[in-house]
Coordinates of C-alpha atoms in Angstrom, one line a residue:
M16 CA 39.8 159.4 -25.8
T17 CA 39.3 156.2 -24.1
S18 CA 37.1 153.1 -24.9
Q19 CA 35.7 150.5 -22.6
T20 CA 36.5 146.7 -22.4
G21 CA 34.8 145.2 -19.5
K22 CA 36.1 146.8 -16.4
F23 CA 39.1 148.3 -18.4
D24 CA 39.4 151.8 -19.9
V25 CA 41.6 151.5 -23.0
V26 CA 43.8 154.7 -23.1
E27 CA 46.3 153.8 -25.8
V28 CA 46.6 151.4 -28.6
L29 CA 50.3 150.1 -28.6
G30 CA 50.3 147.9 -31.6
H31 CA 48.7 145.6 -34.1
G32 CA 49.9 142.2 -35.2
P33 CA 48.7 139.0 -36.6
N34 CA 47.2 137.7 -33.5
G35 CA 45.2 141.0 -32.7
E36 CA 45.7 144.2 -30.9
T37 CA 47.8 145.4 -27.7
S38 CA 46.4 148.2 -25.8
M39 CA 47.4 150.0 -22.5
A40 CA 44.4 150.2 -20.2
V41 CA 43.4 151.0 -16.6
D42 CA 41.6 148.6 -14.4
T43 CA 38.8 150.6 -13.1
V44 CA 38.2 148.5 -10.1
L45 CA 41.6 148.0 -8.8
G46 CA 43.0 151.3 -10.3
R47 CA 46.1 149.8 -11.8
V48 CA 47.6 150.2 -15.4
V49 CA 47.7 147.0 -17.4
V50 CA 48.2 145.7 -20.9
L51 CA 45.3 144.3 -22.8
K52 CA 45.9 141.6 -25.5
H53 CA 42.8 141.4 -27.7
Y54 CA 42.8 138.3 -29.9
K55 CA 41.3 138.1 -33.3
A56 CA 37.8 136.5 -33.5
V57 CA 37.9 132.7 -33.3
D58 CA 35.1 130.2 -33.7
S59 CA 33.6 129.1 -30.4
G60 CA 34.6 125.7 -29.2
A61 CA 38.1 124.2 -29.3
P62 CA 40.1 127.5 -29.8
E63 CA 38.3 129.2 -26.8
M64 CA 38.8 126.1 -24.7
I65 CA 42.5 126.0 -25.6
F66 CA 42.7 129.8 -24.7
R67 CA 41.0 129.3 -21.3
S68 CA 43.0 126.1 -20.5
N69 CA 46.4 128.0 -21.2
V70 CA 45.6 131.2 -19.4
N71 CA 44.3 129.3 -16.3
S72 CA 47.8 127.4 -16.2
L73 CA 49.5 130.7 -16.7
Y74 CA 48.1 132.2 -13.6
S75 CA 50.3 129.9 -11.7
I76 CA 53.6 131.4 -13.1
T77 CA 54.7 134.2 -10.6
L78 CA 58.3 134.4 -11.4
P79 CA 59.6 138.1 -11.1
S80 CA 60.9 137.7 -14.6
F81 CA 57.6 136.7 -16.0
G82 CA 54.9 139.2 -17.0
V83 CA 52.1 138.4 -14.7
I84 CA 48.7 137.5 -16.1
Y85 CA 46.0 139.2 -14.2
S86 CA 42.7 138.1 -15.8
A87 CA 41.0 137.0 -18.9
S88 CA 37.7 137.8 -20.8
P89 CA 34.7 136.2 -19.2
E90 CA 33.2 133.1 -20.6
A91 CA 30.7 133.6 -23.6
Q92 CA 32.3 137.0 -24.2
E93 CA 32.2 137.9 -27.9
S94 CA 36.0 138.4 -28.1
L95 CA 38.8 137.0 -26.2
Y96 CA 41.4 139.1 -24.2
L97 CA 43.6 138.9 -21.3
A98 CA 45.1 141.5 -19.0
R99 CA 48.7 141.4 -17.9
E100 CA 51.3 143.4 -15.9
Y101 CA 52.4 146.6 -17.4
V102 CA 56.2 146.9 -17.7
N103 CA 58.2 149.9 -17.9
G104 CA 61.4 149.0 -19.8
I105 CA 63.2 148.6 -23.2
T106 CA 63.5 145.7 -25.4
M107 CA 66.8 143.6 -25.4
D108 CA 67.8 144.6 -28.9
Q109 CA 67.7 148.2 -28.0
M110 CA 70.6 147.7 -25.5
V111 CA 73.1 146.1 -27.9
G112 CA 76.3 148.2 -28.4
K113 CA 75.2 150.6 -25.6
L114 CA 76.2 149.3 -22.3
G115 CA 80.0 149.5 -22.4
A116 CA 82.7 147.1 -21.3
G117 CA 80.4 144.8 -19.4
E118 CA 77.7 144.3 -22.0
K119 CA 79.2 141.0 -23.3
Y120 CA 78.7 139.3 -19.9
Y121 CA 75.4 140.9 -19.3
M122 CA 74.0 139.8 -22.6
V123 CA 75.1 136.2 -21.8
A124 CA 73.4 136.4 -18.3
L125 CA 70.2 137.7 -19.8
V126 CA 69.8 134.5 -22.0
A127 CA 70.1 132.5 -18.9
E128 CA 67.4 134.5 -17.4
V129 CA 65.1 133.9 -20.3
A130 CA 65.9 130.2 -20.1
H131 CA 65.0 130.0 -16.6
V132 CA 61.5 131.3 -17.5
M133 CA 61.2 128.9 -20.4
R134 CA 62.2 125.9 -18.0
T135 CA 59.5 127.1 -15.5
L136 CA 57.0 127.2 -18.2
A137 CA 58.1 123.7 -19.3
K138 CA 57.8 122.1 -16.0
A139 CA 54.3 123.6 -15.8
K140 CA 53.7 121.7 -19.3
L141 CA 53.4 125.1 -21.0
T142 CA 55.2 126.6 -23.9
H143 CA 55.9 130.2 -24.6
G144 CA 55.8 129.8 -28.4
N145 CA 55.9 133.6 -29.1
L146 CA 59.6 134.6 -28.6
K147 CA 60.5 137.8 -30.2
F148 CA 62.2 141.0 -29.0
S149 CA 59.1 143.0 -28.3
N150 CA 58.2 140.2 -25.8
L151 CA 61.6 140.3 -24.1
M152 CA 62.0 143.6 -22.1
V153 CA 64.5 144.6 -19.4
N154 CA 63.5 147.0 -16.6
Q155 CA 65.4 149.3 -14.5
T156 CA 66.4 146.7 -12.0
G157 CA 68.5 145.0 -14.9
H158 CA 66.2 141.9 -15.0
V159 CA 64.4 140.5 -17.9
K160 CA 60.6 140.5 -18.3
V161 CA 59.3 137.8 -20.6
L162 CA 55.8 138.7 -21.9
D163 CA 52.9 137.4 -23.9
P164 CA 53.1 133.6 -24.5
S165 CA 51.0 132.0 -27.0
V166 CA 47.6 131.0 -25.7
I167 CA 45.7 129.7 -28.7
D168 CA 48.1 128.4 -31.5
V169 CA 50.6 127.0 -29.3
P170 CA 53.7 125.2 -30.8
A171 CA 55.7 122.3 -29.5
G172 CA 57.8 122.8 -26.5
E173 CA 61.0 122.3 -28.3
T174 CA 60.4 125.5 -30.3
D175 CA 61.3 127.5 -27.0
V176 CA 64.7 125.9 -26.9
Q177 CA 65.3 126.4 -30.5
C178 CA 64.2 130.0 -30.3
L179 CA 66.6 130.7 -27.4
G180 CA 69.4 129.8 -29.8
V181 CA 68.1 132.5 -32.0
L182 CA 68.0 135.1 -29.2
A183 CA 71.6 134.1 -28.3
H184 CA 72.9 134.5 -31.7
H185 CA 71.3 138.0 -31.9
L186 CA 72.9 139.1 -28.6
W187 CA 76.2 137.3 -28.7
V188 CA 77.2 137.2 -32.4
E189 CA 75.3 139.6 -34.5
L190 CA 72.1 141.6 -34.2
N191 CA 70.2 141.8 -37.5
P192 CA 68.2 145.0 -37.4
S193 CA 65.9 143.7 -40.3
Q194 CA 64.7 140.8 -38.1
V195 CA 64.2 142.5 -34.7
D196 CA 60.4 142.8 -35.4
T197 CA 59.8 139.2 -36.3
T198 CA 59.3 136.2 -34.2
F199 CA 62.5 134.0 -33.6
E200 CA 60.5 130.9 -34.8
S201 CA 60.2 132.5 -38.4
Q202 CA 64.1 132.9 -38.3
L203 CA 64.9 129.4 -37.3
E204 CA 65.3 127.8 -40.8
S205 CA 67.5 130.6 -42.2
L206 CA 69.7 130.9 -39.2
R207 CA 70.4 127.0 -39.0
G208 CA 71.5 127.2 -42.5
Q209 CA 73.8 130.2 -42.1
F210 CA 75.3 129.4 -38.6
Q211 CA 79.0 128.8 -38.8
P212 CA 80.4 127.9 -35.4
S213 CA 84.0 128.3 -36.6
E214 CA 83.3 131.9 -37.6
C215 CA 81.9 133.0 -34.3
M216 CA 84.3 135.1 -32.3
L217 CA 83.0 133.4 -29.0
D218 CA 84.3 131.0 -26.5
D219 CA 83.6 127.4 -27.2
A220 CA 80.8 127.1 -24.4
L221 CA 78.9 129.9 -25.8
V222 CA 79.2 128.6 -29.4
E223 CA 78.0 125.2 -28.1
T224 CA 75.1 126.8 -26.4
I225 CA 73.9 128.3 -29.7
G226 CA 74.4 125.3 -31.7
Q227 CA 72.8 122.8 -29.4
C228 CA 69.7 125.1 -29.0
L229 CA 69.2 125.6 -32.7
A230 CA 69.4 121.8 -33.4
F231 CA 67.4 120.7 -30.5
E232 CA 64.7 118.2 -31.0
G233 CA 63.3 115.1 -29.3
K234 CA 64.8 115.3 -25.8
S235 CA 63.5 116.6 -22.6
V236 CA 62.8 120.5 -23.0
E237 CA 63.4 120.9 -19.2
Q238 CA 66.8 119.2 -19.4
A239 CA 67.9 121.0 -22.4
L240 CA 67.2 124.3 -20.7
D241 CA 68.8 123.1 -17.5
D242 CA 71.9 122.4 -19.6
C243 CA 71.9 125.8 -21.2
I244 CA 71.7 127.6 -17.9
E245 CA 74.3 125.4 -16.4
R246 CA 76.7 126.1 -19.2
I247 CA 76.2 129.8 -19.1
D248 CA 76.8 129.9 -15.2
Q249 CA 79.9 127.8 -15.6
W250 CA 81.2 130.2 -18.3
L251 CA 80.6 133.1 -16.1
A252 CA 82.3 131.4 -13.2
T253 CA 85.4 130.9 -15.4
H254 CA 85.6 134.8 -15.6
D255 CA 85.1 135.0 -11.8
M256 CA 81.5 136.3 -12.2
S257 CA 78.0 135.1 -11.0
R258 CA 74.9 135.7 -12.9
G259 CA 73.6 137.8 -10.0
E260 CA 76.7 140.1 -10.0
V261 CA 76.5 140.5 -13.8
L262 CA 72.9 141.6 -13.7
S263 CA 73.5 144.0 -10.8
D264 CA 76.3 145.7 -12.9
G265 CA 74.1 145.7 -15.9
A266 CA 71.5 147.5 -14.1
Q267 CA 73.9 150.4 -13.4
S268 CA 74.6 150.8 -17.0
L269 CA 70.9 150.6 -17.8
N270 CA 70.1 153.4 -15.6
Y271 CA 72.0 155.7 -17.6
L272 CA 70.5 154.3 -20.9
F273 CA 67.1 154.7 -19.5
L274 CA 67.7 158.3 -18.8
T275 CA 69.2 159.1 -22.2
S276 CA 66.6 157.1 -24.2
G277 CA 63.5 158.2 -22.5
A278 CA 62.3 154.6 -22.3
K279 CA 58.6 154.4 -22.5
S280 CA 56.6 151.5 -21.2
Q281 CA 55.8 148.9 -24.0
F282 CA 56.8 151.5 -26.7
S283 CA 57.8 148.7 -29.0
E284 CA 55.3 146.2 -28.3
N285 CA 53.4 144.3 -31.0
A286 CA 50.3 142.2 -30.7

């Protein structure tokens, strides 16, 4: 059974969350599959103005590694929603421990890819503000897709740097299954208290990356993300690897994982 939202036929509800509902839909005008993000009712005025200002800015972000925003609800609409690119992939946490000998390097490269998206957003004076595994997917090309930035309650830009440290800790040190469905921001305080660099079985450059991201505050967000990317690329170079080569090798491992997991688009997405 389908329902109608503007020009979109909603064909499947993918998830519910604190911000609203996420659905798979078909754009009946352009004939393409999209993901609709319905936001919970907000008072007219400032929240809607913030929503439209942020969405208008996000239209300019066209990185291959960012889930493209197609359109938003018309003005004076009773409810707020936006339509974005539909991604066929799996979330990063679902790859951990399943990619063989090259997984260590691939997970490091993926953090640099996410940092590149965050840096592009920061350059445009935007903050993602909603980093969690369900918003970090990888498709069959081996590249990341960063999805669903905050568009109403947007935290400070330093949050993106700090949450990058949480992601790196999950992928490089230890994945905590009990936390894969929660935002990285909600994990920050706990991880800062528990993080012990001397106990990490990692090279110094990677431990430093996690520590500096978790502790980041007050400096340039763009510079902090540049430093993170540079440190990762230099670490890969010490192993005679480039990020592009690592991502290409990771794609080959992912092809097998996709075939055996029956990966379904957005199957773990939350609103």
